[in-house]
Coordinates of C-alpha atoms and ligand atoms in Angstrom, one line a residue:
M1 CA 0.0 0.0 0.0
G2 CA 2.8 2.3 0.9
M3 CA 4.3 1.5 -2.5
G4 CA 1.1 2.4 -4.3
N5 CA 0.9 5.8 -2.6
G6 CA 4.5 6.4 -3.3
F7 CA 3.9 5.6 -6.9
R8 CA 0.9 7.9 -7.1
I9 CA 2.9 10.7 -5.5
Y10 CA 5.7 10.1 -8.0
V11 CA 3.3 10.2 -11.0
L12 CA 1.8 13.4 -9.6
F13 CA 5.3 14.8 -9.2
V14 CA 6.4 14.0 -12.7
A15 CA 3.2 15.5 -14.1
L16 CA 3.7 18.7 -12.2
L17 CA 7.3 18.8 -13.2
N18 CA 6.3 18.5 -16.9
L19 CA 3.7 21.2 -16.5
W20 CA 6.3 23.4 -14.9
I21 CA 8.8 22.8 -17.7
V22 CA 6.2 23.5 -20.4
R23 CA 5.3 26.7 -18.6
E24 CA 8.9 27.8 -18.1
V25 CA 9.8 27.2 -21.7
A26 CA 6.6 29.0 -22.9
G27 CA 7.5 31.8 -20.5
L28 CA 10.9 32.2 -22.1
G29 CA 9.2 32.5 -25.5
L30 CA 11.2 29.7 -26.9
N31 CA 9.8 27.8 -29.9
I32 CA 11.2 24.4 -29.5
S33 CA 10.4 23.2 -33.0
S34 CA 12.3 26.1 -34.6
H35 CA 14.9 26.7 -31.9
G36 CA 17.4 24.2 -33.2
H37 CA 17.2 25.7 -36.6
E38 CA 17.6 29.2 -35.2
H39 CA 20.6 28.1 -33.3
R40 CA 22.3 26.7 -36.3
A41 CA 21.4 29.6 -38.5
R42 CA 22.7 32.0 -35.8
F43 CA 26.2 31.1 -36.8
L44 CA 25.8 31.5 -40.5
L45 CA 28.0 34.6 -40.8
D46 CA 29.2 34.7 -37.2
N47 CA 32.8 35.2 -38.4
G48 CA 34.2 37.6 -35.8
I49 CA 33.2 40.7 -37.8
A50 CA 31.3 43.6 -36.1
R51 CA 32.0 42.7 -32.5
T52 CA 31.5 46.4 -32.0
P53 CA 29.2 48.5 -34.3
P54 CA 30.8 49.2 -37.7
M55 CA 32.3 52.6 -38.4
G56 CA 33.0 54.3 -41.7
W57 CA 31.4 56.3 -44.5
N58 CA 28.7 55.8 -47.1
S59 CA 28.1 57.8 -50.3
W60 CA 24.3 58.0 -50.3
N61 CA 23.3 60.7 -47.8
H62 CA 25.5 63.3 -49.5
F63 CA 26.1 62.2 -53.1
Q64 CA 23.1 59.9 -53.9
C65 CA 23.8 58.7 -57.4
N66 CA 26.5 61.2 -58.2
I67 CA 29.5 59.0 -57.4
N68 CA 32.7 58.1 -59.3
E69 CA 36.0 56.6 -58.5
T70 CA 37.6 60.0 -58.0
V71 CA 35.2 61.1 -55.2
I72 CA 35.5 57.7 -53.5
K73 CA 39.3 57.8 -53.5
Q74 CA 39.2 61.4 -52.3
T75 CA 37.0 60.4 -49.5
A76 CA 39.3 57.5 -48.5
D77 CA 42.2 60.0 -48.6
A78 CA 40.2 62.5 -46.4
L79 CA 39.3 59.8 -43.9
I80 CA 43.1 59.4 -43.4
S81 CA 44.1 63.1 -43.5
T82 CA 41.4 64.2 -41.1
G83 CA 42.4 61.5 -38.6
L84 CA 38.9 60.0 -38.7
A85 CA 40.2 56.6 -39.9
R86 CA 42.5 56.5 -36.9
L87 CA 39.4 56.9 -34.7
G88 CA 37.8 53.8 -36.3
Y89 CA 36.1 55.0 -39.4
K90 CA 37.5 52.3 -41.7
Y91 CA 34.7 51.3 -44.1
V92 CA 34.4 53.2 -47.3
N93 CA 31.0 52.2 -48.7
L94 CA 29.6 52.7 -52.2
D95 CA 25.8 53.0 -52.2
D96 CA 23.5 52.7 -55.2
C97 CA 24.5 53.5 -58.8
W98 CA 28.1 52.0 -59.0
A99 CA 27.3 49.4 -61.7
E100 CA 26.4 49.3 -65.3
G101 CA 22.7 49.1 -66.0
Q102 CA 22.9 45.5 -67.2
R103 CA 25.0 42.4 -66.4
D104 CA 27.8 41.5 -68.8
K105 CA 27.6 38.6 -71.3
N106 CA 28.6 36.2 -68.6
G107 CA 25.9 37.5 -66.2
K108 CA 28.3 39.4 -64.0
L109 CA 27.8 42.8 -62.4
V110 CA 30.4 45.3 -63.7
G111 CA 31.4 48.7 -62.5
K112 CA 29.9 51.6 -64.5
K113 CA 32.5 52.3 -67.3
T114 CA 32.0 56.1 -67.3
T115 CA 32.3 56.6 -63.6
F116 CA 34.4 53.7 -62.4
P117 CA 36.6 53.1 -65.4
S118 CA 39.3 51.3 -63.4
G119 CA 36.8 48.8 -62.0
I120 CA 35.8 48.0 -58.5
K121 CA 38.7 45.6 -57.9
S122 CA 41.1 48.4 -58.5
L123 CA 39.2 50.6 -56.1
A124 CA 39.3 47.9 -53.4
D125 CA 43.1 47.7 -53.9
Y126 CA 43.4 51.5 -53.5
V127 CA 41.3 51.5 -50.3
H128 CA 43.0 48.5 -48.9
A129 CA 46.5 50.0 -49.5
K130 CA 45.4 52.8 -47.1
G131 CA 44.4 50.3 -44.4
L132 CA 40.7 50.9 -45.1
K133 CA 37.9 48.5 -46.2
L134 CA 35.6 48.7 -49.2
G135 CA 31.8 48.3 -48.9
I136 CA 29.4 47.8 -51.8
Y137 CA 25.7 47.9 -52.3
G138 CA 23.2 45.4 -53.7
D139 CA 19.5 44.7 -53.7
A140 CA 17.4 41.6 -52.8
G141 CA 15.2 42.3 -55.9
K142 CA 15.4 42.5 -59.6
R143 CA 16.8 46.1 -59.7
T144 CA 18.3 48.4 -57.1
C145 CA 16.2 51.3 -55.7
S146 CA 17.6 53.8 -58.3
D147 CA 16.5 51.4 -61.0
R148 CA 19.9 52.1 -62.6
M149 CA 21.5 48.8 -62.0
P150 CA 20.6 45.1 -61.6
G151 CA 19.6 43.6 -58.3
S152 CA 20.9 40.3 -57.1
L153 CA 17.6 38.3 -56.8
G154 CA 18.2 35.0 -58.5
H155 CA 21.9 35.8 -58.9
E156 CA 23.0 35.7 -55.2
E157 CA 25.8 33.1 -55.6
E158 CA 27.5 34.6 -58.6
D159 CA 27.3 38.1 -57.1
A160 CA 28.6 37.1 -53.7
K161 CA 31.4 35.4 -55.6
T162 CA 32.1 38.5 -57.6
F163 CA 32.2 40.6 -54.5
A164 CA 34.6 38.2 -52.7
E165 CA 36.9 38.2 -55.8
W166 CA 37.0 42.0 -55.9
G167 CA 38.0 42.0 -52.2
I168 CA 34.7 43.6 -50.9
D169 CA 34.5 43.8 -47.1
Y170 CA 30.9 45.0 -46.5
I171 CA 27.6 44.7 -48.4
K172 CA 24.5 46.8 -47.8
Y173 CA 21.6 44.8 -49.2
D174 CA 18.5 46.9 -50.1
N175 CA 14.9 45.7 -50.7
C176 CA 13.5 47.4 -53.9
F177 CA 11.8 45.6 -56.8
N178 CA 11.3 42.5 -54.7
E179 CA 8.1 41.5 -56.5
G180 CA 6.1 41.6 -53.3
T181 CA 7.7 38.5 -51.9
K182 CA 8.6 37.9 -48.2
N183 CA 11.9 39.6 -47.2
R184 CA 13.4 37.0 -44.8
P185 CA 14.0 34.2 -47.4
R186 CA 15.6 36.5 -49.9
Y187 CA 18.0 37.8 -47.2
E188 CA 18.7 34.3 -46.0
T189 CA 19.6 33.3 -49.6
M190 CA 22.2 36.1 -49.8
S191 CA 23.6 35.2 -46.4
R192 CA 24.2 31.6 -47.5
A193 CA 25.8 32.8 -50.7
L194 CA 28.1 35.1 -48.8
K195 CA 29.1 32.3 -46.5
K196 CA 29.8 30.1 -49.6
A197 CA 31.8 32.8 -51.3
G198 CA 34.3 32.3 -48.4
R199 CA 35.4 35.9 -47.7
P200 CA 34.5 37.5 -44.4
I201 CA 32.0 40.2 -45.5
L202 CA 29.9 42.3 -43.2
F203 CA 26.3 41.8 -44.2
S204 CA 24.0 44.8 -43.7
L205 CA 20.3 43.9 -44.1
C206 CA 18.3 46.9 -45.4
E207 CA 14.7 45.7 -45.4
W208 CA 13.6 48.9 -43.6
G209 CA 12.3 47.2 -40.5
Q210 CA 9.3 45.7 -42.4
E211 CA 9.3 42.2 -40.9
D212 CA 10.7 43.1 -37.5
P213 CA 14.2 42.0 -38.6
A214 CA 15.6 42.4 -35.1
T215 CA 13.9 39.1 -34.3
W216 CA 15.6 37.2 -37.1
A217 CA 18.3 39.1 -39.0
G218 CA 21.0 38.4 -36.5
A219 CA 20.9 34.8 -37.8
Y220 CA 21.9 36.0 -41.2
G221 CA 24.0 39.1 -40.9
H222 CA 25.6 41.7 -38.7
I223 CA 23.4 44.8 -38.8
W224 CA 19.8 45.4 -39.9
R225 CA 17.9 48.5 -40.5
T226 CA 14.9 49.0 -38.1
T227 CA 13.2 51.9 -40.0
G228 CA 12.7 53.6 -43.3
D229 CA 15.3 56.1 -44.6
I230 CA 16.7 58.9 -42.5
N231 CA 16.7 62.5 -43.7
D232 CA 18.5 65.6 -42.6
T233 CA 15.8 67.0 -40.3
F234 CA 15.3 66.9 -36.5
P235 CA 11.9 65.2 -36.7
S236 CA 13.6 62.4 -38.7
I237 CA 16.2 61.9 -35.9
T238 CA 13.7 61.8 -33.1
S239 CA 11.2 59.4 -34.8
I240 CA 14.0 57.0 -35.9
A241 CA 15.6 57.0 -32.5
D242 CA 12.2 56.1 -30.9
S243 CA 11.6 53.3 -33.4
N244 CA 15.1 51.9 -33.1
N245 CA 14.8 52.0 -29.3
V246 CA 12.0 49.4 -29.3
W247 CA 14.5 46.7 -30.5
A248 CA 17.3 47.4 -28.0
R249 CA 17.3 44.0 -26.4
Y250 CA 18.2 42.2 -29.7
A251 CA 21.5 44.0 -30.1
G252 CA 24.9 42.7 -29.0
P253 CA 28.4 41.9 -30.3
G254 CA 28.2 40.8 -33.9
R255 CA 24.5 41.9 -34.4
W256 CA 23.3 45.5 -34.2
N257 CA 20.1 47.5 -34.8
D258 CA 20.7 50.0 -37.6
P259 CA 18.8 53.3 -37.4
D260 CA 20.4 54.4 -40.7
M261 CA 23.5 56.4 -41.6
L262 CA 24.5 59.7 -40.1
E263 CA 23.4 63.1 -41.5
V264 CA 26.0 65.1 -39.4
G265 CA 27.6 67.7 -41.6
N266 CA 25.0 67.7 -44.4
G267 CA 23.6 71.2 -43.5
G268 CA 20.0 70.6 -42.6
M269 CA 20.4 70.7 -38.8
S270 CA 22.0 72.9 -36.2
Y271 CA 25.3 72.2 -34.4
E272 CA 23.3 71.2 -31.2
E273 CA 21.0 69.0 -33.2
Y274 CA 23.9 67.2 -34.9
K275 CA 25.5 66.6 -31.5
S276 CA 22.2 65.1 -30.2
H277 CA 22.0 62.9 -33.3
F278 CA 25.6 61.7 -32.9
S279 CA 25.2 61.2 -29.1
I280 CA 22.0 59.1 -29.3
W281 CA 23.3 57.0 -32.3
A282 CA 26.5 56.3 -30.2
L283 CA 24.5 55.4 -27.1
M284 CA 22.2 53.1 -29.2
K285 CA 25.2 51.2 -30.5
A286 CA 24.2 52.2 -34.0
P287 CA 26.7 51.7 -36.9
L288 CA 28.5 55.1 -37.2
L289 CA 28.5 55.6 -41.0
I290 CA 29.4 59.2 -41.9
G291 CA 27.0 60.6 -44.5
C292 CA 28.6 63.9 -45.4
D293 CA 31.4 64.9 -47.8
V294 CA 34.4 64.2 -45.6
A295 CA 36.8 66.1 -47.9
S296 CA 34.9 69.4 -47.4
A297 CA 33.7 68.8 -43.8
S298 CA 33.9 71.8 -41.5
K299 CA 35.8 72.0 -38.3
E300 CA 32.5 71.8 -36.4
T301 CA 31.5 68.7 -38.2
L302 CA 34.8 67.1 -37.6
S303 CA 34.6 67.9 -33.9
I304 CA 31.4 66.0 -33.7
L305 CA 32.3 63.0 -35.8
G306 CA 35.8 63.0 -34.1
N307 CA 34.6 63.1 -30.5
I308 CA 36.8 60.2 -29.2
E309 CA 34.9 59.9 -25.9
V310 CA 31.5 59.5 -27.6
I311 CA 33.0 57.0 -30.1
A312 CA 34.3 55.1 -27.1
V313 CA 30.8 54.7 -25.8
N314 CA 29.7 53.3 -29.2
Q315 CA 32.6 50.9 -29.4
D316 CA 32.5 49.8 -25.7
P317 CA 33.2 46.1 -25.5
L318 CA 30.2 45.3 -23.4
G319 CA 28.0 46.0 -26.4
V320 CA 24.7 46.8 -24.7
Q321 CA 22.4 49.2 -26.6
G322 CA 21.4 52.1 -24.3
R323 CA 17.7 52.9 -24.0
K324 CA 15.2 55.7 -23.3
I325 CA 14.4 55.3 -19.6
R326 CA 12.2 58.3 -18.9
F327 CA 10.6 61.2 -20.8
K328 CA 8.1 64.0 -20.2
G329 CA 7.3 67.0 -22.2
G330 CA 10.2 66.6 -24.6
L331 CA 12.7 66.1 -21.8
E332 CA 14.3 62.7 -22.1
I333 CA 16.8 60.5 -20.2
W334 CA 18.6 57.8 -22.1
A335 CA 21.1 55.5 -20.4
G336 CA 22.9 52.2 -20.7
P337 CA 25.6 50.1 -19.1
L338 CA 29.2 50.2 -20.2
S339 CA 32.1 47.9 -19.4
R340 CA 33.9 48.1 -16.0
G341 CA 30.6 49.0 -14.2
R342 CA 30.4 52.4 -15.8
L343 CA 27.2 54.0 -17.2
V344 CA 26.4 56.4 -20.0
V345 CA 23.6 58.9 -19.6
V346 CA 22.2 61.3 -22.3
L347 CA 19.9 64.1 -21.2
W348 CA 18.0 65.2 -24.3
N349 CA 15.7 68.2 -24.7
R350 CA 13.7 67.8 -27.8
S351 CA 11.7 70.9 -27.2
H352 CA 12.1 74.5 -27.9
S353 CA 13.5 76.2 -24.8
R354 CA 16.2 75.7 -22.2
K355 CA 15.2 73.5 -19.3
P356 CA 16.7 71.6 -16.4
I357 CA 16.7 67.8 -16.7
S358 CA 17.4 65.7 -13.6
F359 CA 18.0 62.0 -13.1
G360 CA 18.6 59.9 -10.0
W361 CA 21.2 57.3 -9.5
R362 CA 18.6 54.7 -8.7
E363 CA 16.7 54.9 -12.0
I364 CA 19.8 54.2 -13.9
G365 CA 20.6 51.2 -11.7
L366 CA 23.2 52.7 -9.3
H367 CA 22.9 52.5 -5.5
P368 CA 21.7 55.9 -4.3
L369 CA 24.8 56.4 -2.1
R370 CA 27.4 55.3 -4.6
P371 CA 29.9 58.0 -5.2
C372 CA 30.7 58.6 -8.9
L373 CA 33.0 60.5 -11.0
V374 CA 31.0 62.2 -13.7
R375 CA 32.6 62.9 -17.1
D376 CA 31.0 65.3 -19.6
L377 CA 31.8 63.9 -23.0
W378 CA 31.2 67.1 -24.9
K379 CA 33.1 69.4 -22.6
H380 CA 35.8 66.8 -22.1
K381 CA 35.8 67.5 -18.4
F382 CA 35.0 65.8 -15.1
V383 CA 31.9 67.6 -13.9
A384 CA 32.2 66.7 -10.3
F385 CA 32.9 63.9 -7.9
R386 CA 29.5 63.3 -6.5
R387 CA 28.2 61.5 -3.4
R388 CA 24.8 62.8 -4.1
F389 CA 22.2 60.6 -5.6
R390 CA 20.9 63.0 -8.3
M391 CA 22.2 65.2 -10.9
T392 CA 20.6 68.1 -12.8
A393 CA 21.7 69.9 -16.0
I394 CA 20.3 72.8 -17.9
V395 CA 19.8 71.6 -21.5
G396 CA 19.2 73.9 -24.5
P397 CA 16.5 73.3 -27.1
H398 CA 17.2 70.2 -29.2
A399 CA 20.5 69.9 -27.3
C400 CA 21.8 67.1 -25.1
K401 CA 24.3 66.4 -22.4
M402 CA 26.2 63.2 -22.4
Y403 CA 27.9 61.8 -19.4
V404 CA 29.8 58.7 -18.3
L405 CA 29.4 57.8 -14.7
I406 CA 32.3 56.0 -13.1
P407 CA 31.4 54.5 -9.8
V408 CA 34.3 54.7 -7.2
R409 CA 34.7 53.0 -3.9
Ligands
NAG1 C1 7.4 27.7 -34.2 O1 8.2 27.3 -35.3 C2 7.6 26.7 -36.4 C3 8.6 26.2 -37.4 O2 9.5 27.3 -37.7 C4 6.6 27.8 -37.0 O3 5.9 27.2 -38.1 C5 5.6 28.2 -35.9 O4 4.8 29.2 -36.4 C6 6.4 28.7 -34.7 N1 5.5 29.0 -33.6 C7 5.5 30.1 -32.9 C8 4.5 30.3 -31.8 O5 6.4 31.0 -33.1
NAG2 C1 32.9 62.8 -59.4 O1 31.8 63.0 -58.5 C2 31.9 64.3 -57.8 C3 30.8 64.3 -56.7 O2 29.6 64.1 -57.3 C4 31.8 65.4 -58.8 O3 32.0 66.6 -58.1 C5 32.9 65.3 -59.8 O4 32.8 66.3 -60.8 C6 32.9 63.9 -60.4 N1 34.1 63.8 -61.2 C7 34.1 63.3 -62.4 C8 35.4 63.1 -63.1 O5 33.0 62.9 -62.9
NAG3 C1 11.9 63.4 -43.1 O1 11.5 62.5 -42.1 C2 10.4 63.0 -41.3 C3 10.1 62.0 -40.2 O2 10.0 60.7 -40.7 C4 9.2 63.1 -42.3 O3 8.1 63.5 -41.6 C5 9.5 64.0 -43.4 O4 8.5 64.0 -44.3 C6 10.8 63.6 -44.1 N1 11.2 64.7 -45.0 C7 11.6 64.5 -46.2 C8 12.0 65.7 -47.0 O5 11.6 63.4 -46.7

């Protein structure tokens, strides 16, 4: 009899345990049937690239289709002469319009004869000789967005092979003329083709955030756009920052949310607005791809793009995307953890007048009595050594303050 009871209790125990396991697994949001596949796919292009967000330049925001090998080489030269390359800006990325309108007789993409007469391989050699890397642009559809060159849909393997042969280091892969088909399979096909081509190439998925790529694109590439195109206005910066913020928890070393390339230096915003743009992009661990004409960039522009302390936040090895933690009436507090127990805080005033913004130690995850050194990343000064548990700053319209808090014993 004792045995029987023991058995019944055992059965009950096993049943409860099973129930508990099912609940726990469901609670973690794991999909058992697909998890194994996800796990394998996760390593498809996990090749040591982009352990920190990529940095460099892209031709689109300033030049659109008006590119040629002269201006690309001049930009590579300018990245070196301005010192930006030394700070980490190493990718020189062609955007749309670099190729002939049609494939050659062997079905290969070819550089446009009138604007890239020396060919893309020669351009890659030029850029590599300077210690920089060359990026290129393609499309997961029949044509690219300009409709001036072929897309790679149905030609993924041969195009990936061509890019690898030329010595390409980075590909931004757009989503125009996709014939209304699902994005994910077309991006997966290119990811597999790049893997097969054998050269480590950074894969940037540009499907504009349509199918919530944060939830799957890390399996296929290194960065993924979370939104539509940026433009050189303050409303564009604020709306893109908010959309990108939603996906923060999916970012990490080797896989980053991409809120699109920088507009700093293109002339549509004020100095303070560009500083806010750059600060928030850095805090969000966004790729830092310069979008202005580097060769003619002003001192002011270079002082923003070249802020070594803000860049260090972006490139911090912990690789956690900072988030918006509180906002009211256009006054916002963004924060995130950094390596060695430090924290970054951005106080951002989106509105039209000067106002004080305060934050407390506790709301950014610090013990209220923890003394901290506070570094102002735009003034390049320690603000104070604080035992206090709060801090307040006066912030101008559309401006921000950016601090690193260094807890001390
Ligand atoms: C689980 O994965 C399978 C196979 O990929 C898929 O068909 C199904 O929709 C997924 N279920 C959920 C709840 O995500
Ligand atoms: C190359 O492009 C730049 C930028 O659009 C332009 O200013 C320049 O005239 C072009 N050069 C040639 C040789 O086409
Ligand atoms: C720029 O982006 C903002 C915000 O998305 C949008 O409202 C505006 O229409 C865009 N402006 C241009 C010129 O595309």
